[in-house]
C-alpha positions as MATLAB code, in Angstrom:
seq = 'MLHYYKLFWLNAFNIHGRSRRKEFWYPILATIIITMLGNLLIRLIPIPELITVVISFIFNFATFIASISVTSRRFHDLNMTMTFPTITYAITFTLDILYSLFNSYVTSTTVSVIYAVLMIICFFLNLAILIMACGDGHKEPNKYGESPKYA';
ca = [
      32.038   55.671 -123.585;
      32.075   58.277 -120.802;
      32.736   55.540 -118.239;
      35.912   54.495 -120.061;
      36.998   58.103 -120.582;
      36.596   58.671 -116.837;
      38.676   55.524 -116.164;
      41.296   56.890 -118.571;
      41.781   59.959 -116.372;
      41.383   58.168 -113.041;
      44.159   55.755 -114.046;
      46.332   58.366 -115.767;
      49.354   57.485 -113.622;
      48.612   53.782 -113.176;
      50.887   51.592 -115.294;
      50.113   48.396 -113.372;
      47.443   45.879 -114.266;
      45.605   45.297 -117.508;
      43.190   47.266 -119.711;
      40.558   46.070 -122.128;
      40.321   47.298 -125.690;
      37.400   49.531 -124.685;
      39.576   51.224 -122.077;
      42.081   51.983 -124.838;
      39.883   52.906 -127.811;
      37.073   54.938 -126.222;
      39.483   57.505 -124.746;
      41.155   57.848 -128.150;
      37.765   58.500 -129.752;
      36.766   60.932 -126.984;
      40.074   62.799 -127.311;
      39.595   63.146 -131.071;
      36.072   64.510 -130.540;
      37.219   66.937 -127.820;
      40.107   68.129 -129.997;
      37.785   68.707 -132.955;
      35.314   70.632 -130.775;
      38.163   72.671 -129.280;
      39.467   73.550 -132.739;
      35.957   74.551 -133.797;
      35.580   76.796 -130.741;
      38.926   78.439 -131.458;
      37.707   79.262 -134.966;
      34.300   80.565 -133.816;
      35.208   82.474 -130.649;
      37.968   85.086 -130.600;
      40.220   83.680 -127.875;
      43.708   85.143 -127.380;
      46.363   82.912 -128.900;
      48.351   82.627 -125.673;
      45.336   81.162 -123.859;
      44.678   78.602 -126.594;
      48.353   77.613 -126.683;
      48.513   77.133 -122.896;
      45.235   75.180 -122.731;
      46.243   73.042 -125.711;
      49.645   72.303 -124.189;
      48.173   71.298 -120.818;
      45.504   69.088 -122.414;
      47.941   67.486 -124.852;
      50.580   66.829 -122.196;
      48.058   65.341 -119.748;
      46.568   63.202 -122.518;
      50.060   62.068 -123.514;
      50.841   60.892 -119.963;
      47.480   59.120 -119.602;
      47.961   57.524 -123.041;
      51.292   56.039 -121.994;
      49.587   54.534 -118.950;
      46.607   53.041 -120.771;
      48.820   51.748 -123.583;
      51.095   50.082 -121.035;
      48.109   48.400 -119.395;
      46.763   47.406 -122.816;
      50.077   45.745 -123.655;
      49.979   44.010 -120.275;
      46.586   42.569 -121.265;
      48.303   41.191 -124.373;
      50.981   39.695 -122.073;
      53.616   42.111 -123.393;
      55.847   44.551 -121.540;
      55.401   48.297 -121.735;
      58.881   48.791 -123.214;
      57.891   49.169 -126.884;
      55.125   51.751 -126.365;
      57.164   53.695 -123.805;
      60.195   53.973 -126.087;
      58.020   54.834 -129.088;
      56.143   57.549 -127.201;
      59.400   58.950 -125.773;
      60.954   59.213 -129.241;
      57.819   60.800 -130.701;
      57.546   63.262 -127.807;
      61.222   64.214 -128.072;
      60.948   64.827 -131.811;
      57.809   66.940 -131.295;
      59.564   69.064 -128.670;
      62.661   69.503 -130.838;
      60.498   70.486 -133.790;
      58.565   73.008 -131.691;
      61.731   74.565 -130.296;
      63.922   74.656 -133.380;
      61.590   74.635 -136.395;
      61.882   78.360 -137.094;
      65.692   78.231 -136.807;
      66.327   75.279 -139.102;
      67.061   76.270 -142.674;
      69.018   73.206 -143.720;
      67.286   70.859 -146.132;
      69.323   67.948 -144.786;
      68.059   68.487 -141.238;
      64.494   68.802 -142.531;
      64.796   65.541 -144.466;
      66.280   63.732 -141.451;
      63.450   65.032 -139.273;
      60.852   63.957 -141.848;
      62.342   60.456 -142.046;
      62.380   60.167 -138.240;
      58.736   61.279 -138.040;
      57.751   58.727 -140.695;
      59.475   56.037 -138.625;
      57.585   57.271 -135.541;
      54.335   57.147 -137.492;
      54.871   53.481 -138.329;
      55.938   52.653 -134.769;
      52.760   54.286 -133.435;
      50.720   52.503 -136.094;
      52.219   49.207 -134.909;
      51.108   50.052 -131.361;
      47.570   50.738 -132.573;
      47.466   47.486 -134.530;
      48.771   45.477 -131.573;
      46.219   47.154 -129.296;
      43.463   45.687 -131.494;
      44.332   42.178 -130.343;
      42.185   40.353 -127.826;
      43.745   40.063 -124.389;
      44.691   36.768 -122.782;
      41.756   35.033 -121.109;
      43.836   33.553 -118.338;
      45.654   35.529 -115.655;
      49.200   36.585 -116.492;
      52.003   38.222 -114.520;
      50.165   41.560 -114.822;
      46.962   40.339 -113.174;
      43.529   38.923 -113.915;
      41.893   39.457 -117.288;
      39.674   42.547 -117.050;
      37.350   41.046 -119.651;
      36.839   37.619 -118.115;
      37.212   38.422 -114.402;
];
């Protein structure tokens, strides 16, 4: 698992080529574990809130960028373009930023309902990405390169 997590970070800006399912799923699992441990540490050790916010932002942003890359390569392994995951992640990221910036200023129920509906749509789009990422890659070479599993 550590090997694939290391590959995740080494290829954080690489959107070319193909990635196996292991290269996609192990980093997700590792990120969940690291996030849970980080949340536990925040609860156990009195760390100033500003420090936790800055560290969380840096980790989450870096993970977001690396996730776009590995998802793009995973879709390439499925012989699909990176358009769907890139658009989905961009929409989700934009909504998260808007929520973070304007949440305390929004008092309108209509705006809150619209935001909730948009986030539900994003949830299902991201779920579709996860389901598609479960598929086995193409055995033969495609326009994105050799199969990482069968090479």
